[in-house]
Coordinates of C-alpha atoms in Angstrom, one line a residue:
X1459 CA 7.3 -4.0 12.3
X1460 CA 10.8 -3.9 10.9
X1461 CA 10.2 -7.0 8.8
X1462 CA 7.3 -5.5 7.0
X1463 CA 9.1 -2.2 6.4
X1464 CA 12.1 -4.2 5.1
X1465 CA 9.8 -6.0 2.6
X1466 CA 8.3 -2.7 1.4
X1467 CA 11.8 -1.2 1.0
X1468 CA 12.9 -4.2 -1.0
X1469 CA 9.8 -4.0 -3.2
X1470 CA 10.5 -0.3 -4.0
X1471 CA 13.8 -1.3 -5.6
X1472 CA 11.9 -3.0 -8.4
X1473 CA 9.7 0.0 -9.1
X1474 CA 9.4 1.3 -12.7
X1475 CA 9.5 5.1 -12.3
X1476 CA 11.0 6.8 -15.3
X1477 CA 8.8 9.9 -15.0
X1478 CA 8.6 10.8 -11.3
X1479 CA 11.7 9.0 -10.1
X1480 CA 9.7 8.4 -6.9
X1481 CA 10.0 4.8 -5.9
X1482 CA 7.3 3.3 -3.6
X1483 CA 7.1 -0.2 -2.1
X1484 CA 4.3 -1.8 -0.1
X1485 CA 4.1 -4.9 1.9
X1486 CA 0.7 -6.3 2.9
X1487 CA 0.5 -9.0 5.6
X1488 CA -2.4 -11.4 5.6
X1489 CA -4.2 -12.5 8.7
X1490 CA -2.3 -15.8 8.5
X1491 CA 1.1 -14.0 8.3
X1492 CA 1.9 -14.3 4.6
X1493 CA 3.4 -11.1 3.0
X1494 CA 2.7 -9.8 -0.5
X1495 CA 4.6 -6.9 -1.9
X1496 CA 4.1 -4.4 -4.7
X1497 CA 5.9 -1.5 -6.2
X1498 CA 4.7 1.5 -8.3
X1499 CA 4.7 1.0 -12.1
X1500 CA 4.5 4.2 -14.0
X1501 CA 3.1 4.6 -17.5
X1502 CA 3.7 7.5 -19.9
X1503 CA 0.0 8.5 -19.8
X1504 CA 0.1 8.5 -16.0
X1505 CA -3.6 7.4 -15.5
X1506 CA -2.5 3.8 -16.4
X1507 CA 0.1 3.8 -13.7
X1508 CA -0.2 1.3 -10.8
X1509 CA 0.5 2.1 -7.2
X1510 CA 2.5 -0.1 -4.9
X1511 CA -0.4 -0.7 -2.6
X1512 CA -2.7 -1.7 -5.4
X1513 CA -0.1 -4.2 -6.8
X1514 CA 0.3 -5.7 -3.3
X1515 CA -3.5 -6.1 -2.8
X1516 CA -3.9 -7.6 -6.3
X1517 CA -1.1 -10.1 -5.7
X1518 CA -2.6 -11.2 -2.4
X1519 CA -6.2 -11.5 -3.7
X1520 CA -4.9 -13.3 -6.8
X1521 CA -3.4 -15.8 -4.4
X1522 CA -6.7 -16.4 -2.5
X1523 CA -6.3 -14.0 0.5
X1524 CA -9.0 -11.7 1.7
X1525 CA -8.1 -11.0 5.3
X1526 CA -5.3 -8.6 6.2
X1527 CA -3.7 -7.3 9.3
X1528 CA -0.9 -4.8 8.4
X1529 CA 0.4 -2.8 5.5
X1530 CA 3.8 -1.1 5.3
X1531 CA 4.5 1.7 2.8
X1532 CA 7.9 3.1 2.0
X1533 CA 9.4 5.5 -0.5
X1534 CA 13.0 5.9 -1.5
X1535 CA 12.9 9.3 0.2
X1536 CA 11.8 7.9 3.5
X1537 CA 9.3 10.7 3.8
X1538 CA 6.5 8.9 5.7
X1539 CA 4.4 8.4 2.5
X1540 CA 0.9 7.3 3.1
X1541 CA -1.4 5.6 0.6
X1542 CA -3.2 8.0 -1.7
X1543 CA -7.0 8.3 -1.7
X1544 CA -7.4 5.8 -4.5
X1545 CA -5.3 3.2 -2.7
X1546 CA -7.1 3.9 0.5
X1547 CA -10.4 3.1 -1.2
X1548 CA -8.9 -0.1 -2.8
X1549 CA -7.7 -1.2 0.7
X1550 CA -11.1 -0.5 2.1
X1551 CA -12.6 -2.9 -0.3
X1552 CA -10.6 -5.8 1.3
X1553 CA -9.6 -4.5 4.7
X1554 CA -11.3 -3.5 7.9
X1555 CA -11.0 0.0 9.4
X1556 CA -8.5 -1.4 12.0
X1557 CA -5.9 -2.4 9.3
X1558 CA -2.6 -1.1 10.6
X1559 CA -0.9 1.2 8.0
X1560 CA 2.8 1.6 8.8
X1561 CA 4.6 4.5 7.1
X1562 CA 8.4 4.6 6.7
X1563 CA 10.0 7.7 8.1
X1564 CA 13.6 6.4 7.6
X1565 CA 15.9 4.4 9.8
X1566 CA 13.8 2.7 12.4
X1567 CA 11.2 5.5 12.6
X1568 CA 7.7 4.9 11.5
X1569 CA 4.3 6.5 11.8
X1570 CA 1.3 4.1 12.3
X1571 CA -2.3 4.8 11.4
X1572 CA -5.4 2.7 11.0
X1573 CA -7.1 2.6 7.6
X1574 CA -10.2 4.1 9.3
X1575 CA -8.1 7.1 10.4
X1576 CA -6.8 7.6 6.9
X1577 CA -10.2 7.0 5.2
X1578 CA -13.2 7.8 7.5
X1579 CA -16.7 7.2 6.2
X1580 CA -15.5 5.2 3.2
X1581 CA -17.6 4.2 0.3
X1582 CA -18.6 0.6 0.9
X1583 CA -21.0 -2.0 -0.3
X1584 CA -23.4 -0.9 2.4
X1585 CA -23.3 2.8 1.2
X1586 CA -24.3 1.7 -2.3
X1587 CA -27.5 -0.1 -1.1

Protein backbone atom coordinates (compact mmCIF):
# COMPACT_ATOMS: atom_id res chain seq x y z
CA UNK A 1 0.00 0.00 0.00
CA UNK A 2 2.81 2.42 0.76
CA UNK A 3 3.82 2.69 -2.91
CA UNK A 4 0.36 3.86 -3.92
CA UNK A 5 0.12 6.35 -1.03
CA UNK A 6 3.58 7.66 -1.96
CA UNK A 7 2.40 8.21 -5.55
CA UNK A 8 -0.69 10.08 -4.32
CA UNK A 9 1.44 12.23 -2.00
CA UNK A 10 3.80 13.01 -4.87
CA UNK A 11 0.88 14.01 -7.12
CA UNK A 12 -0.53 16.43 -4.55
CA UNK A 13 2.69 18.42 -4.73
CA UNK A 14 1.64 19.48 -8.25
CA UNK A 15 -1.88 20.61 -7.26
CA UNK A 16 -3.10 24.06 -8.29
CA UNK A 17 -4.97 25.29 -5.20
CA UNK A 18 -4.76 29.08 -4.91
CA UNK A 19 -8.22 29.37 -3.33
CA UNK A 20 -8.62 26.52 -0.84
CA UNK A 21 -4.92 25.80 -0.28
CA UNK A 22 -6.03 22.17 0.19
CA UNK A 23 -3.81 19.90 -1.88
CA UNK A 24 -5.14 16.47 -2.87
CA UNK A 25 -3.41 13.73 -4.82
CA UNK A 26 -4.76 10.44 -6.10
CA UNK A 27 -3.09 7.35 -7.49
CA UNK A 28 -5.16 4.81 -9.42
CA UNK A 29 -3.76 1.35 -10.05
CA UNK A 30 -4.90 -0.64 -13.06
CA UNK A 31 -5.60 -4.37 -12.96
CA UNK A 32 -2.26 -4.80 -14.73
CA UNK A 33 -0.33 -2.80 -12.12
CA UNK A 34 0.17 0.51 -13.95
CA UNK A 35 -0.38 3.61 -11.81
CA UNK A 36 -1.94 6.87 -12.98
CA UNK A 37 -1.98 9.93 -10.76
CA UNK A 38 -3.95 13.12 -10.51
CA UNK A 39 -4.06 16.27 -8.40
CA UNK A 40 -6.75 18.83 -7.79
CA UNK A 41 -6.81 21.82 -10.13
CA UNK A 42 -8.86 24.74 -8.86
CA UNK A 43 -10.53 27.38 -10.97
CA UNK A 44 -11.72 30.80 -9.81
CA UNK A 45 -15.37 29.88 -10.47
CA UNK A 46 -15.00 26.64 -8.44
CA UNK A 47 -17.46 24.62 -10.55
CA UNK A 48 -14.79 24.19 -13.23
CA UNK A 49 -12.30 22.78 -10.75
CA UNK A 50 -11.03 19.25 -11.28
CA UNK A 51 -10.61 16.78 -8.45
CA UNK A 52 -7.54 14.57 -8.11
CA UNK A 53 -9.51 11.34 -8.52
CA UNK A 54 -11.17 12.59 -11.71
CA UNK A 55 -7.81 13.57 -13.18
CA UNK A 56 -6.33 10.14 -12.36
CA UNK A 57 -9.31 8.33 -13.92
CA UNK A 58 -9.15 10.52 -17.03
CA UNK A 59 -5.43 9.89 -17.45
CA UNK A 60 -5.88 6.13 -17.11
CA UNK A 61 -8.85 5.95 -19.47
CA UNK A 62 -7.08 8.22 -21.97
CA UNK A 63 -4.28 5.66 -21.98
CA UNK A 64 -6.64 2.78 -22.73
CA UNK A 65 -7.24 1.33 -19.24
CA UNK A 66 -10.69 0.30 -18.04
CA UNK A 67 -10.00 -2.17 -15.19
CA UNK A 68 -8.76 -0.94 -11.83
CA UNK A 69 -7.82 -2.54 -8.52
CA UNK A 70 -6.88 0.21 -6.04
CA UNK A 71 -7.07 3.95 -5.50
CA UNK A 72 -5.07 5.92 -2.95
CA UNK A 73 -6.10 9.42 -1.91
CA UNK A 74 -4.01 11.83 0.13
CA UNK A 75 -4.27 15.45 1.21
CA UNK A 76 -1.47 17.64 2.45
CA UNK A 77 -3.22 17.62 5.83
CA UNK A 78 -3.10 13.80 6.08
CA UNK A 79 -6.68 13.87 7.33
CA UNK A 80 -7.96 10.62 5.81
CA UNK A 81 -9.72 12.44 2.97
CA UNK A 82 -12.11 10.24 0.98
CA UNK A 83 -13.35 10.87 -2.56
CA UNK A 84 -16.31 13.27 -2.68
CA UNK A 85 -19.69 12.13 -4.00
CA UNK A 86 -18.99 13.35 -7.52
CA UNK A 87 -15.68 11.48 -7.62
CA UNK A 88 -17.29 8.35 -6.20
CA UNK A 89 -19.81 8.41 -9.04
CA UNK A 90 -17.02 8.92 -11.59
CA UNK A 91 -15.14 5.97 -10.10
CA UNK A 92 -18.33 3.85 -10.22
CA UNK A 93 -18.52 4.42 -13.97
CA UNK A 94 -15.21 2.59 -14.45
CA UNK A 95 -14.67 0.52 -11.29
CA UNK A 96 -16.40 -2.33 -9.51
CA UNK A 97 -17.81 -2.06 -6.01
CA UNK A 98 -14.79 -3.95 -4.66
CA UNK A 99 -12.28 -1.27 -5.75
CA UNK A 100 -10.02 -0.69 -2.73
CA UNK A 101 -9.99 2.99 -1.71
CA UNK A 102 -7.01 3.73 0.53
CA UNK A 103 -7.16 7.00 2.46
CA UNK A 104 -4.02 8.58 3.91
CA UNK A 105 -4.15 9.27 7.66
CA UNK A 106 -0.48 10.33 7.85
CA UNK A 107 2.73 8.44 8.49
CA UNK A 108 2.03 4.80 7.68
CA UNK A 109 -1.60 5.02 8.85
CA UNK A 110 -4.37 4.47 6.30
CA UNK A 111 -8.05 3.68 6.34
CA UNK A 112 -9.29 1.38 3.60
CA UNK A 113 -12.79 1.19 2.20
CA UNK A 114 -14.33 -0.39 -0.86
CA UNK A 115 -16.04 1.80 -3.42
CA UNK A 116 -19.26 -0.06 -2.66
CA UNK A 117 -19.02 0.97 1.00
CA UNK A 118 -18.48 4.59 0.03
CA UNK A 119 -21.20 4.63 -2.63
CA UNK A 120 -23.89 2.01 -2.09
CA UNK A 121 -26.71 1.70 -4.63
CA UNK A 122 -24.89 3.80 -7.19
CA UNK A 123 -26.43 5.16 -10.35
CA UNK A 124 -25.31 2.84 -13.12
CA UNK A 125 -26.09 1.93 -16.68
CA UNK A 126 -28.51 -0.69 -15.36
CA UNK A 127 -30.46 1.85 -13.25
CA UNK A 128 -30.97 4.02 -16.32
CA UNK A 129 -32.70 1.29 -18.32
